[in-house]
Coordinates of C-alpha atoms in Angstrom, one line a residue:
X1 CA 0.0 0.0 0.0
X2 CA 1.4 3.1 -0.7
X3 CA 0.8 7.1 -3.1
X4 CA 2.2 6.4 -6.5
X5 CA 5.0 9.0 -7.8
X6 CA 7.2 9.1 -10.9
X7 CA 10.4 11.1 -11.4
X8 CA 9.4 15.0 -13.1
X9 CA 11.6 15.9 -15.8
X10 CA 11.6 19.5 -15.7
X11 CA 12.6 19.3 -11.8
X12 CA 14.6 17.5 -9.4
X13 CA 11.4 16.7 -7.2
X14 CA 9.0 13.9 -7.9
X15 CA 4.8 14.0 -8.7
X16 CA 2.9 12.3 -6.1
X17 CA -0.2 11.3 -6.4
X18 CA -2.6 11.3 -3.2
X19 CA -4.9 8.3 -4.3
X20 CA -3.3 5.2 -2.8
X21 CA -2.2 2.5 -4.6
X22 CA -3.0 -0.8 -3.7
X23 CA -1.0 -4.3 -4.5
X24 CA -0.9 -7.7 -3.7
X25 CA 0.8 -10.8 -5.3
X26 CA 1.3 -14.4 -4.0
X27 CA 3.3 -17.8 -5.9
X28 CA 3.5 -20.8 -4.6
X29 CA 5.4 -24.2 -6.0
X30 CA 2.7 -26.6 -6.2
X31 CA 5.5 -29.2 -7.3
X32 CA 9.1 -29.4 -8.6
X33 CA 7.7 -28.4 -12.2
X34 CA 5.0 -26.6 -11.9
X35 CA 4.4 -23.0 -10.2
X36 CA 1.1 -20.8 -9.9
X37 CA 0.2 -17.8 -8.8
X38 CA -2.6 -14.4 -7.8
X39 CA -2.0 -10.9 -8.1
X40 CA -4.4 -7.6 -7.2
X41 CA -3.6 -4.2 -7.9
X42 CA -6.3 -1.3 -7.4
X43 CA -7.0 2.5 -7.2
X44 CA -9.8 4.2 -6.8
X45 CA -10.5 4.8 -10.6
X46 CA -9.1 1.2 -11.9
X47 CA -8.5 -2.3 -10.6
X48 CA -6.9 -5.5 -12.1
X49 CA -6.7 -9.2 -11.0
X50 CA -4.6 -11.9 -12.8
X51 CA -3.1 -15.2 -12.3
X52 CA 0.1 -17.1 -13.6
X53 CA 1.1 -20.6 -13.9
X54 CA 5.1 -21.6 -15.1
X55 CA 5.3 -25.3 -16.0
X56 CA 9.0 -26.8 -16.5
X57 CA 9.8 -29.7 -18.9
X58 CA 12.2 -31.6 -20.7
X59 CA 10.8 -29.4 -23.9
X60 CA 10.9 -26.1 -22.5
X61 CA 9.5 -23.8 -20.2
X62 CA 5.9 -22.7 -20.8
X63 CA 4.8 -19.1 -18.8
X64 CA 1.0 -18.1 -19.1
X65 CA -0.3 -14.9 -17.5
X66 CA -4.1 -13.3 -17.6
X67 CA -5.1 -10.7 -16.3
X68 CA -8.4 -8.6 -16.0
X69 CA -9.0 -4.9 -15.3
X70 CA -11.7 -2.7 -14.8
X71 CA -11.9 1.3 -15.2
X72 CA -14.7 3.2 -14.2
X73 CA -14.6 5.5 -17.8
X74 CA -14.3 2.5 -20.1
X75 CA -15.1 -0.3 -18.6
X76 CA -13.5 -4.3 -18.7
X77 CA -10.9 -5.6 -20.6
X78 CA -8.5 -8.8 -20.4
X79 CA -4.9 -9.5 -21.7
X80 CA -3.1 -12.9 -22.5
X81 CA 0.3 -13.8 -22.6
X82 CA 2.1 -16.9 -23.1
X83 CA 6.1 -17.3 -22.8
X84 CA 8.1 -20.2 -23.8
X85 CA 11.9 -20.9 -23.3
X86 CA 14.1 -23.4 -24.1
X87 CA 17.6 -24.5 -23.0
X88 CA 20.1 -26.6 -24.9
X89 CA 20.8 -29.6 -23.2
X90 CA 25.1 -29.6 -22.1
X91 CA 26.9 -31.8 -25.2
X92 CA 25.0 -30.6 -28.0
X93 CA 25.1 -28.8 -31.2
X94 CA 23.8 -25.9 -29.3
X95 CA 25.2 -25.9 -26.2
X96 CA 24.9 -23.3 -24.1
X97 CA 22.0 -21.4 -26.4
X98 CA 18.7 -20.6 -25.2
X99 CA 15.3 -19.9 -27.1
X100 CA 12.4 -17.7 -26.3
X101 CA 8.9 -16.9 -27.8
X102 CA 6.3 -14.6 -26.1
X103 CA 2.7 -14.0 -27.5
X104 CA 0.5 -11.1 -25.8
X105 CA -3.0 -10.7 -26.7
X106 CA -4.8 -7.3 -25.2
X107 CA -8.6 -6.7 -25.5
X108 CA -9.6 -2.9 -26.7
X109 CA -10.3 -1.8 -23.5
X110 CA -7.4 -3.4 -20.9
X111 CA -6.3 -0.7 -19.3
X112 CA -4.0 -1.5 -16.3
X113 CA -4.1 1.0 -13.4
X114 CA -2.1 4.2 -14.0
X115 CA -2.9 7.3 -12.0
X116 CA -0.4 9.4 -14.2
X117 CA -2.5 8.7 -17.5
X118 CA -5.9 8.7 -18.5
X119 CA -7.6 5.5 -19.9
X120 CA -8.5 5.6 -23.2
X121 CA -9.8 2.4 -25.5
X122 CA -6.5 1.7 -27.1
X123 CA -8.0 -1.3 -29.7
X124 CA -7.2 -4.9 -30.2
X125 CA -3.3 -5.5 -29.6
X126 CA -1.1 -8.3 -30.5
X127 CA 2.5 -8.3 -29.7
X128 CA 4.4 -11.3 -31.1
X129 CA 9.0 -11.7 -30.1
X130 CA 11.4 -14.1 -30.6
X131 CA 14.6 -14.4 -28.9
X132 CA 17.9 -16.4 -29.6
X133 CA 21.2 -16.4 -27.4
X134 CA 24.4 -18.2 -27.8
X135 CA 27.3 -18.0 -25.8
X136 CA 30.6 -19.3 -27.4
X137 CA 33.4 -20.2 -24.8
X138 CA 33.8 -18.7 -21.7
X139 CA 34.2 -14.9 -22.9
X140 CA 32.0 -14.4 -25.7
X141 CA 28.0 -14.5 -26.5
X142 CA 25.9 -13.2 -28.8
X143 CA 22.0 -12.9 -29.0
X144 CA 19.4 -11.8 -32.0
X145 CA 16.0 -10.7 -31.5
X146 CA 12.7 -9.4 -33.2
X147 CA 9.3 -8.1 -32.2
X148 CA 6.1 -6.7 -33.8
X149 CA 3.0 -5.1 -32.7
X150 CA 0.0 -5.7 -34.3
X151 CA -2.9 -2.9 -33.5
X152 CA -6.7 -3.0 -35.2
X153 CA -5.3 -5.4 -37.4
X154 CA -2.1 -3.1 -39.3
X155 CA 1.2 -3.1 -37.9
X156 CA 2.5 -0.1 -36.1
X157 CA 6.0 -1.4 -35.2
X158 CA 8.8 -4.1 -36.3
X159 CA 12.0 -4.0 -34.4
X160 CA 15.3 -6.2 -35.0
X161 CA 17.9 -6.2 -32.7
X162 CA 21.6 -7.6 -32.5
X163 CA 23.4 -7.8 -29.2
X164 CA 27.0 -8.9 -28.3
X165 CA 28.5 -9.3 -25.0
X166 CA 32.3 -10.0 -23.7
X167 CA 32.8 -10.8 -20.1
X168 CA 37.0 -10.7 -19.6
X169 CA 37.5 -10.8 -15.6
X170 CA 36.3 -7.9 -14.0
X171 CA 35.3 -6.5 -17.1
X172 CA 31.4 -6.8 -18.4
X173 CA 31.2 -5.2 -21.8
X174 CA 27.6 -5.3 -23.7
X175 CA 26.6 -3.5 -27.0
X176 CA 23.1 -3.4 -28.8
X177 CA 21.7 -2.5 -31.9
X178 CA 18.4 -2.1 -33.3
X179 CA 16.1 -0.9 -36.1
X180 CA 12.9 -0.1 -35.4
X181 CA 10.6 0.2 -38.6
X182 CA 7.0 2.3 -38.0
X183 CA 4.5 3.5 -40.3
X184 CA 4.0 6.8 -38.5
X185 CA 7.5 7.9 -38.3
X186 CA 10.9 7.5 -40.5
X187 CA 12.4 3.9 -40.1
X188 CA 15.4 4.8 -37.2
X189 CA 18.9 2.9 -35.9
X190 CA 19.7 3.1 -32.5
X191 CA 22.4 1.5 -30.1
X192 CA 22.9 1.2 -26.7
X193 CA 26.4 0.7 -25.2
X194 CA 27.0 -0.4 -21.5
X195 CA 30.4 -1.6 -19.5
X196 CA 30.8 -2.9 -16.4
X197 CA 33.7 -3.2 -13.8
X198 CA 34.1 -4.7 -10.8
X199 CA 37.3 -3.9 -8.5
X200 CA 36.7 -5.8 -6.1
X201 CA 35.8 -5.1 -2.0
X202 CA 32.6 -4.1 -2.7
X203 CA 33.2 -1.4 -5.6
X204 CA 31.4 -1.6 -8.9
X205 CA 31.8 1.2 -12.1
X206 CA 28.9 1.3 -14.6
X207 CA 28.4 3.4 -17.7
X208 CA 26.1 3.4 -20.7
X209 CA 25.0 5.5 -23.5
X210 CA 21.8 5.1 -25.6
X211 CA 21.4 6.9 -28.9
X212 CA 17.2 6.3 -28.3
X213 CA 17.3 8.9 -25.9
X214 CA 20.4 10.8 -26.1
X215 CA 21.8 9.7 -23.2
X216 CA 24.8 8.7 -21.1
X217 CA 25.3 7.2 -17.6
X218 CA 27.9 7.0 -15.4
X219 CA 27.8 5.7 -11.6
X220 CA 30.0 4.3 -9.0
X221 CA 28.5 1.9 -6.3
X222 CA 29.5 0.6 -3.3
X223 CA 28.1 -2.0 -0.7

């Protein structure tokens, strides 16, 4: 339980909302293989209920989630999704690699509860990625990826990505690129750039720069 806030741009304070905020989730392993679970979040103006289940097999990994919501200016809606991931055994052709699919379904009218934005009917959305990763020896791996949105039946976004990572030591080193193709705006490249460092007794060094927003990071942490 708690008043929602969100960092404000244009200041160094936050917005705070004075509704509260209401959440609740629970899992439980009902075996070795197969895990469930219940979650509630509410405000005054919207709620939403849902409820997971991740099954483990020799296959794969299968991940549903549903979820309903209610808001008092448009009404109910439900979303779907279903996630599946598989490992390479150890010994094979593709040791080491690991597979993912994801499928989301969203009714016109799902609208989870956000006090910083007003609900509005959004239409039928489907959201379909795809994920491969490979790592090759002990320093090295590589991943590719691609996603599209579906939206009242036209496509309003395609995205292909390519990442590389090098972990040497201390050293974590990752670099992404991506093109994202949509019909309202000019197809765009962007690339996001991150290194990590760990010296030791407790001191980590991070930095990153992404051309999406224009930005660069830099922090030192220590525990």
């Amino acid at each position: 339980v708690g008043l929602p806030s969100r960092p404000d741009p244009q200041s160094p304070f936050y917005q705070y909302k004075t509704q509260p905020t209401v959440s609740a989730y629970h899992r439980w392993g009902v075996s070795d293989t197969l895990t469930m679970g219940v979650n509630a979040q509410a405000t005054r103006s919207g709620q939403q209920g849902g409820a997971a289940a991740v099954l483990s097999t020799i296959a794969g990994v299968l991940d549903l989630d549903l979820a309903f919501t209610h808001n008092q200016e448009i009404g109910t809606g439900h979303a779907e999704q279903l996630q599946y991931r598989y490992y390479a055994p150890p010994k094979s052709v593709f040791t080491d690699g690991t597979l993912s699919l994801a499928v989301r379904h969203a009714s016109a009218d799902f609208s989870p509860p956000n006090q910083f934005a007003t609900a509005t009917s959004a239409g039928r959305t489907w959201d379909f990625q795809t994920r491969y990763s490979q790592r090759f020896g002990e320093h090295l791996s590589a991943g590719i990826g691609y996603s599209q949105q579906i939206r009242r039946n036209e496509t309003t976004s395609r995205t292909c990505s390519l990442t590389l990572s090098h972990r040497w030591g201390r050293v974590n080193t990752d670099f992404t690129i991506q093109r994202n193709e949509e019909p309202a705006t000019k197809d765009s490249w962007s690339g996001f750039f991150s290194v990590i460092i760990n010296f030791g007794r407790g001191i980590t060094a991070y930095s990153s720069h992404d051309t999406a927003t224009h930005s660069t990071r830099t922090e030192v942490q220590y525990s």
